[in-house]
């Protein structure tokens, strides 16, 4: 992998988006964290796209262990998305109707879970309970590594790759506290030290696939640890936030929190003080819905939190 590919991965890890509303990469990279785990992205049984112009859902089945089917299905859905995006301009020209462009479905997705920060200056207030901990890396080479390595090996090599890159572009200099890379380098060094791993003994993920032994349980076949506790097996949707998919905005919110690894943090201030149990009234207030609605969707999508 070249440096530009690794930099693109770093931007994915910090949630940078290529649009006018996104914060600059420089500001976001100060919060860069190592990953603690990696999981398969294509473990559902289909990819979907809702076309708002045609008011029609297009879908194709996928199997996580069938690469040919997976790639063909994604190519079909992305073809439909491309056609829709081209129609957006036509609809505006003809009728003045405004439709949002839709991004294609990731072709080489791998889910990664971020580590918690050890630095108190960015680890206070609501930041740790509301930030996304699950991110998607969309990179062909990383995906192919995830087809071979198990989560433990992948995580070690992935973190080594990012650490080597950070150290390289810092020039090995002693950085000032306000430098963009000061905190990230500390986070990565501590991640290896706290795990009892000599960073110099770990091969970087960027070193190549040659000699990489295939695991019986590779990352791309691995589910998130609490997946069994969550009832729904969500399909991969090109426009997941569209109201077409959900019976209510509350359901959409809960599913989004689950998929982004934020649900536990979101409910943390809705617990009874002396009992490890959710205060449904507080949760309903936070979700801006009735007690009955909050309990219904939590029970439907994340019942383990109500146990």
Short mmCIF file of N, CA, C and O in Angstrom, two decimals, residues 7-95:
data_model
loop_
_atom_site.label_atom_id
_atom_site.label_comp_id
_atom_site.label_asym_id
_atom_site.label_seq_id
_atom_site.Cartn_x
_atom_site.Cartn_y
_atom_site.Cartn_z
N UNK A 7 -3.39 7.15 4.10
CA UNK A 7 -3.99 8.42 4.54
C UNK A 7 -5.51 8.39 4.34
O UNK A 7 -6.27 8.87 5.18
N UNK A 8 -5.96 7.79 3.24
CA UNK A 8 -7.41 7.67 2.99
C UNK A 8 -8.06 6.80 4.07
O UNK A 8 -9.18 7.08 4.52
N UNK A 9 -7.36 5.76 4.49
CA UNK A 9 -7.88 4.89 5.55
C UNK A 9 -7.97 5.66 6.87
O UNK A 9 -8.95 5.55 7.61
N UNK A 10 -6.96 6.47 7.15
CA UNK A 10 -6.97 7.28 8.37
C UNK A 10 -8.17 8.24 8.36
O UNK A 10 -8.85 8.41 9.38
N UNK A 11 -8.46 8.82 7.22
CA UNK A 11 -9.62 9.72 7.14
C UNK A 11 -10.92 8.95 7.40
O UNK A 11 -11.85 9.49 8.01
N UNK A 12 -10.97 7.70 6.97
CA UNK A 12 -12.15 6.87 7.26
C UNK A 12 -12.27 6.61 8.76
O UNK A 12 -13.36 6.63 9.33
N UNK A 13 -11.13 6.37 9.41
CA UNK A 13 -11.13 6.07 10.84
C UNK A 13 -11.61 7.25 11.68
O UNK A 13 -12.17 7.06 12.76
N UNK A 14 -11.38 8.46 11.21
CA UNK A 14 -11.78 9.64 11.99
C UNK A 14 -13.11 10.22 11.50
O UNK A 14 -13.55 11.26 11.97
N UNK A 15 -13.73 9.54 10.53
CA UNK A 15 -15.05 9.96 10.08
C UNK A 15 -15.06 11.15 9.15
O UNK A 15 -16.08 11.83 9.03
N UNK A 16 -13.96 11.39 8.47
CA UNK A 16 -13.93 12.52 7.53
C UNK A 16 -14.71 12.19 6.28
O UNK A 16 -14.63 11.08 5.74
N UNK A 17 -15.50 13.15 5.81
CA UNK A 17 -16.27 12.98 4.59
C UNK A 17 -15.91 14.09 3.62
O UNK A 17 -15.67 15.23 4.02
N UNK A 18 -15.88 13.74 2.35
CA UNK A 18 -15.49 14.70 1.32
C UNK A 18 -16.67 15.59 0.94
O UNK A 18 -17.22 15.51 -0.14
N UNK A 19 -17.08 16.43 1.87
CA UNK A 19 -18.14 17.39 1.55
C UNK A 19 -17.88 18.69 2.29
O UNK A 19 -17.03 18.76 3.18
N UNK A 20 -18.63 19.70 1.94
CA UNK A 20 -18.38 21.03 2.47
C UNK A 20 -18.66 21.14 3.96
O UNK A 20 -18.12 22.01 4.64
N UNK A 21 -19.50 20.25 4.49
CA UNK A 21 -19.89 20.33 5.90
C UNK A 21 -18.93 19.60 6.83
O UNK A 21 -18.98 19.76 8.04
N UNK A 22 -18.05 18.79 6.27
CA UNK A 22 -17.14 18.00 7.10
C UNK A 22 -16.03 18.87 7.67
O UNK A 22 -15.55 19.80 7.02
N UNK A 23 -15.62 18.55 8.90
CA UNK A 23 -14.48 19.23 9.49
C UNK A 23 -13.22 18.85 8.73
O UNK A 23 -13.16 17.82 8.06
N UNK A 24 -12.20 19.67 8.84
CA UNK A 24 -10.96 19.40 8.11
C UNK A 24 -10.30 18.14 8.65
O UNK A 24 -10.42 17.82 9.84
N UNK A 25 -9.60 17.40 7.79
CA UNK A 25 -8.90 16.20 8.26
C UNK A 25 -7.94 16.51 9.40
O UNK A 25 -7.79 15.72 10.33
N UNK A 26 -7.31 17.66 9.34
CA UNK A 26 -6.34 18.04 10.37
C UNK A 26 -6.97 18.04 11.76
O UNK A 26 -6.40 17.52 12.72
N UNK A 27 -8.17 18.63 11.86
CA UNK A 27 -8.84 18.69 13.16
C UNK A 27 -9.27 17.31 13.63
O UNK A 27 -9.19 16.98 14.82
N UNK A 28 -9.72 16.48 12.69
CA UNK A 28 -10.22 15.15 13.05
C UNK A 28 -9.10 14.18 13.39
O UNK A 28 -9.25 13.32 14.26
N UNK A 29 -7.97 14.29 12.69
CA UNK A 29 -6.87 13.35 12.90
C UNK A 29 -6.29 13.46 14.31
O UNK A 29 -5.72 12.51 14.83
N UNK A 30 -6.47 14.60 14.95
CA UNK A 30 -6.02 14.73 16.34
C UNK A 30 -6.70 13.71 17.25
O UNK A 30 -6.20 13.39 18.33
N UNK A 31 -7.85 13.21 16.82
CA UNK A 31 -8.60 12.24 17.62
C UNK A 31 -8.44 10.81 17.08
O UNK A 31 -9.19 9.91 17.47
N UNK A 32 -7.49 10.60 16.21
CA UNK A 32 -7.27 9.27 15.64
C UNK A 32 -6.95 8.25 16.72
O UNK A 32 -6.12 8.49 17.59
N UNK A 33 -7.61 7.10 16.65
CA UNK A 33 -7.42 6.03 17.64
C UNK A 33 -7.09 4.71 16.95
O UNK A 33 -7.47 4.49 15.80
N UNK A 34 -6.41 3.82 17.67
CA UNK A 34 -6.19 2.46 17.14
C UNK A 34 -7.52 1.72 17.07
O UNK A 34 -8.53 2.18 17.60
N UNK A 35 -7.50 0.55 16.46
CA UNK A 35 -8.70 -0.29 16.45
C UNK A 35 -8.51 -1.44 17.43
O UNK A 35 -7.39 -1.88 17.69
N UNK A 36 -9.61 -1.89 18.00
CA UNK A 36 -9.59 -3.02 18.94
C UNK A 36 -10.08 -4.32 18.31
O UNK A 36 -9.79 -5.40 18.81
N UNK A 37 -10.88 -4.20 17.26
CA UNK A 37 -11.45 -5.40 16.64
C UNK A 37 -11.84 -5.10 15.20
O UNK A 37 -11.97 -3.94 14.81
N UNK A 38 -12.03 -6.16 14.44
CA UNK A 38 -12.48 -6.02 13.05
C UNK A 38 -13.49 -7.12 12.75
O UNK A 38 -13.41 -8.23 13.29
N UNK A 39 -14.46 -6.78 11.90
CA UNK A 39 -15.56 -7.70 11.61
C UNK A 39 -15.92 -7.65 10.13
O UNK A 39 -15.58 -6.71 9.42
N UNK A 40 -16.68 -8.65 9.71
CA UNK A 40 -17.16 -8.67 8.34
C UNK A 40 -18.24 -7.63 8.12
O UNK A 40 -19.06 -7.37 9.00
N UNK A 41 -18.25 -7.04 6.94
CA UNK A 41 -19.24 -6.02 6.59
C UNK A 41 -20.41 -6.62 5.81
O UNK A 41 -21.52 -6.10 5.85
N UNK A 42 -20.18 -7.73 5.13
CA UNK A 42 -21.18 -8.29 4.22
C UNK A 42 -21.84 -9.55 4.80
O UNK A 42 -22.05 -10.53 4.09
N UNK A 43 -22.18 -9.52 6.08
CA UNK A 43 -22.72 -10.70 6.74
C UNK A 43 -24.25 -10.78 6.66
O UNK A 43 -24.84 -11.74 7.14
N UNK A 44 -24.88 -9.76 6.11
CA UNK A 44 -26.33 -9.83 5.89
C UNK A 44 -26.58 -10.62 4.61
O UNK A 44 -25.64 -11.08 3.96
N UNK A 45 -27.84 -10.77 4.25
CA UNK A 45 -28.13 -11.62 3.08
C UNK A 45 -28.48 -10.85 1.81
O UNK A 45 -28.78 -11.45 0.78
N UNK A 46 -28.44 -9.50 1.88
CA UNK A 46 -28.74 -8.76 0.65
C UNK A 46 -28.24 -7.32 0.72
O UNK A 46 -27.98 -6.78 1.79
N UNK A 47 -28.12 -6.73 -0.47
CA UNK A 47 -27.83 -5.30 -0.60
C UNK A 47 -29.05 -4.66 -1.25
O UNK A 47 -29.68 -5.25 -2.14
N UNK A 48 -29.37 -3.44 -0.79
CA UNK A 48 -30.62 -2.80 -1.23
C UNK A 48 -30.42 -1.33 -1.56
O UNK A 48 -29.51 -0.68 -1.06
N UNK A 49 -31.32 -0.85 -2.39
CA UNK A 49 -31.34 0.57 -2.74
C UNK A 49 -32.79 0.98 -2.99
O UNK A 49 -33.50 0.35 -3.77
N UNK A 50 -33.22 2.03 -2.29
CA UNK A 50 -34.55 2.58 -2.54
C UNK A 50 -34.42 3.76 -3.49
O UNK A 50 -33.70 4.72 -3.20
N UNK A 51 -35.09 3.66 -4.62
CA UNK A 51 -35.06 4.72 -5.63
C UNK A 51 -36.23 5.67 -5.37
O UNK A 51 -37.39 5.32 -5.63
N UNK A 52 -35.96 6.88 -4.85
CA UNK A 52 -37.04 7.81 -4.54
C UNK A 52 -37.79 8.31 -5.77
O UNK A 52 -38.96 8.69 -5.67
N UNK A 53 -37.14 8.33 -6.92
CA UNK A 53 -37.80 8.80 -8.14
C UNK A 53 -38.82 7.78 -8.63
O UNK A 53 -39.97 8.10 -8.93
N UNK A 54 -38.41 6.53 -8.68
CA UNK A 54 -39.31 5.46 -9.12
C UNK A 54 -40.16 4.91 -7.99
O UNK A 54 -41.08 4.11 -8.23
N UNK A 55 -39.84 5.30 -6.74
CA UNK A 55 -40.52 4.77 -5.56
C UNK A 55 -40.48 3.24 -5.58
O UNK A 55 -41.50 2.56 -5.44
N UNK A 56 -39.27 2.72 -5.73
CA UNK A 56 -39.09 1.28 -5.87
C UNK A 56 -37.82 0.84 -5.16
O UNK A 56 -36.81 1.55 -5.18
N UNK A 57 -37.89 -0.33 -4.53
CA UNK A 57 -36.72 -0.91 -3.87
C UNK A 57 -36.07 -1.93 -4.80
O UNK A 57 -36.74 -2.83 -5.31
N UNK A 58 -34.77 -1.78 -5.00
CA UNK A 58 -34.00 -2.74 -5.78
C UNK A 58 -33.09 -3.50 -4.82
O UNK A 58 -32.49 -2.89 -3.92
N UNK A 59 -32.98 -4.79 -4.98
CA UNK A 59 -32.11 -5.56 -4.09
C UNK A 59 -31.51 -6.75 -4.84
O UNK A 59 -32.00 -7.19 -5.87
N UNK A 60 -30.43 -7.23 -4.28
CA UNK A 60 -29.79 -8.45 -4.76
C UNK A 60 -29.28 -9.23 -3.55
O UNK A 60 -28.80 -8.64 -2.57
N UNK A 61 -29.37 -10.53 -3.61
CA UNK A 61 -28.87 -11.37 -2.52
C UNK A 61 -27.35 -11.44 -2.55
O UNK A 61 -26.73 -11.34 -3.62
N UNK A 62 -26.76 -11.60 -1.38
CA UNK A 62 -25.32 -11.79 -1.27
C UNK A 62 -25.03 -12.90 -0.28
O UNK A 62 -25.88 -13.25 0.55
N UNK A 63 -23.83 -13.47 -0.37
CA UNK A 63 -23.33 -14.42 0.63
C UNK A 63 -21.90 -14.01 0.94
O UNK A 63 -21.09 -13.80 0.03
N UNK A 64 -21.60 -13.87 2.22
CA UNK A 64 -20.29 -13.36 2.61
C UNK A 64 -19.14 -14.23 2.13
O UNK A 64 -18.01 -13.76 1.97
N UNK A 65 -19.42 -15.53 1.90
CA UNK A 65 -18.34 -16.43 1.48
C UNK A 65 -18.41 -16.77 -0.02
O UNK A 65 -17.80 -17.73 -0.48
N UNK A 66 -19.16 -15.96 -0.77
CA UNK A 66 -19.25 -16.14 -2.22
C UNK A 66 -18.87 -14.82 -2.88
O UNK A 66 -19.72 -13.95 -3.09
N UNK A 67 -17.60 -14.66 -3.20
CA UNK A 67 -17.11 -13.39 -3.72
C UNK A 67 -17.73 -13.02 -5.07
O UNK A 67 -18.03 -11.86 -5.32
N UNK A 68 -17.91 -14.00 -5.91
CA UNK A 68 -18.48 -13.73 -7.24
C UNK A 68 -19.90 -13.15 -7.11
O UNK A 68 -20.22 -12.12 -7.71
N UNK A 69 -20.72 -13.79 -6.29
CA UNK A 69 -22.08 -13.31 -6.08
C UNK A 69 -22.09 -11.94 -5.41
O UNK A 69 -22.86 -11.05 -5.80
N UNK A 70 -21.23 -11.77 -4.42
CA UNK A 70 -21.16 -10.49 -3.70
C UNK A 70 -20.83 -9.35 -4.65
O UNK A 70 -21.51 -8.31 -4.66
N UNK A 71 -19.81 -9.53 -5.46
CA UNK A 71 -19.38 -8.47 -6.36
C UNK A 71 -20.42 -8.19 -7.46
O UNK A 71 -20.66 -7.04 -7.83
N UNK A 72 -21.04 -9.25 -7.97
CA UNK A 72 -22.06 -9.07 -9.00
C UNK A 72 -23.27 -8.32 -8.44
O UNK A 72 -23.84 -7.44 -9.11
N UNK A 73 -23.67 -8.66 -7.23
CA UNK A 73 -24.84 -8.02 -6.61
C UNK A 73 -24.57 -6.54 -6.34
O UNK A 73 -25.43 -5.68 -6.60
N UNK A 74 -23.39 -6.25 -5.82
CA UNK A 74 -23.04 -4.85 -5.54
C UNK A 74 -22.95 -4.06 -6.84
O UNK A 74 -23.41 -2.91 -6.93
N UNK A 75 -22.39 -4.68 -7.88
CA UNK A 75 -22.28 -4.00 -9.18
C UNK A 75 -23.66 -3.66 -9.73
O UNK A 75 -23.88 -2.57 -10.29
N UNK A 76 -24.61 -4.57 -9.56
CA UNK A 76 -25.98 -4.32 -10.05
C UNK A 76 -26.61 -3.14 -9.30
O UNK A 76 -27.16 -2.22 -9.92
N UNK A 77 -26.54 -3.19 -7.97
CA UNK A 77 -27.15 -2.12 -7.17
C UNK A 77 -26.47 -0.78 -7.45
O UNK A 77 -27.14 0.26 -7.59
N UNK A 78 -25.16 -0.79 -7.55
CA UNK A 78 -24.45 0.47 -7.84
C UNK A 78 -24.78 0.99 -9.24
O UNK A 78 -24.77 2.20 -9.47
N UNK A 79 -25.08 0.08 -10.16
CA UNK A 79 -25.53 0.50 -11.48
C UNK A 79 -26.87 1.21 -11.40
O UNK A 79 -27.09 2.23 -12.07
N UNK A 80 -27.77 0.69 -10.56
CA UNK A 80 -29.07 1.33 -10.36
C UNK A 80 -28.89 2.71 -9.70
O UNK A 80 -29.58 3.67 -10.05
N UNK A 81 -27.96 2.79 -8.77
CA UNK A 81 -27.70 4.07 -8.09
C UNK A 81 -27.15 5.09 -9.08
O UNK A 81 -27.55 6.26 -9.08
N UNK A 82 -26.24 4.65 -9.92
CA UNK A 82 -25.66 5.55 -10.93
C UNK A 82 -26.75 6.07 -11.87
O UNK A 82 -26.79 7.26 -12.21
N UNK A 83 -27.65 5.18 -12.27
CA UNK A 83 -28.76 5.58 -13.15
C UNK A 83 -29.66 6.59 -12.44
O UNK A 83 -30.07 7.61 -13.02
N UNK A 84 -29.97 6.33 -11.17
CA UNK A 84 -30.79 7.26 -10.38
C UNK A 84 -30.12 8.63 -10.27
O UNK A 84 -30.77 9.67 -10.46
N UNK A 85 -28.82 8.64 -9.96
CA UNK A 85 -28.11 9.92 -9.81
C UNK A 85 -28.14 10.74 -11.09
O UNK A 85 -28.24 11.98 -11.06
N UNK A 86 -28.07 10.05 -12.24
CA UNK A 86 -28.14 10.77 -13.52
C UNK A 86 -29.55 11.31 -13.77
O UNK A 86 -29.73 12.36 -14.39
N UNK A 87 -30.56 10.59 -13.26
CA UNK A 87 -31.94 11.05 -13.42
C UNK A 87 -32.26 12.27 -12.55
O UNK A 87 -33.18 13.02 -12.86
N UNK A 88 -31.51 12.43 -11.46
CA UNK A 88 -31.77 13.55 -10.55
C UNK A 88 -31.75 14.88 -11.30
O UNK A 88 -32.61 15.75 -11.10
N UNK A 89 -30.74 15.06 -12.14
CA UNK A 89 -30.62 16.31 -12.89
C UNK A 89 -31.77 16.46 -13.89
O UNK A 89 -32.30 17.56 -14.09
N UNK A 90 -32.17 15.35 -14.50
CA UNK A 90 -33.28 15.40 -15.46
C UNK A 90 -34.58 15.79 -14.78
O UNK A 90 -35.37 16.58 -15.31
N UNK A 91 -34.81 15.22 -13.59
CA UNK A 91 -36.04 15.52 -12.86
C UNK A 91 -36.10 16.99 -12.45
O UNK A 91 -37.15 17.62 -12.47
N UNK A 92 -34.94 17.53 -12.09
CA UNK A 92 -34.90 18.94 -11.71
C UNK A 92 -35.16 19.83 -12.93
O UNK A 92 -35.91 20.81 -12.85
N UNK A 93 -34.56 19.45 -14.06
CA UNK A 93 -34.74 20.25 -15.28
C UNK A 93 -36.19 20.21 -15.77
O UNK A 93 -36.73 21.22 -16.23
N UNK A 94 -36.84 19.05 -15.64
CA UNK A 94 -38.20 18.90 -16.16
C UNK A 94 -39.26 19.44 -15.21
O UNK A 94 -40.21 20.10 -15.61
N UNK A 95 -39.10 19.12 -13.91
CA UNK A 95 -40.18 19.40 -12.96
C UNK A 95 -39.77 20.30 -11.80
O UNK A 95 -40.60 20.68 -10.98
#
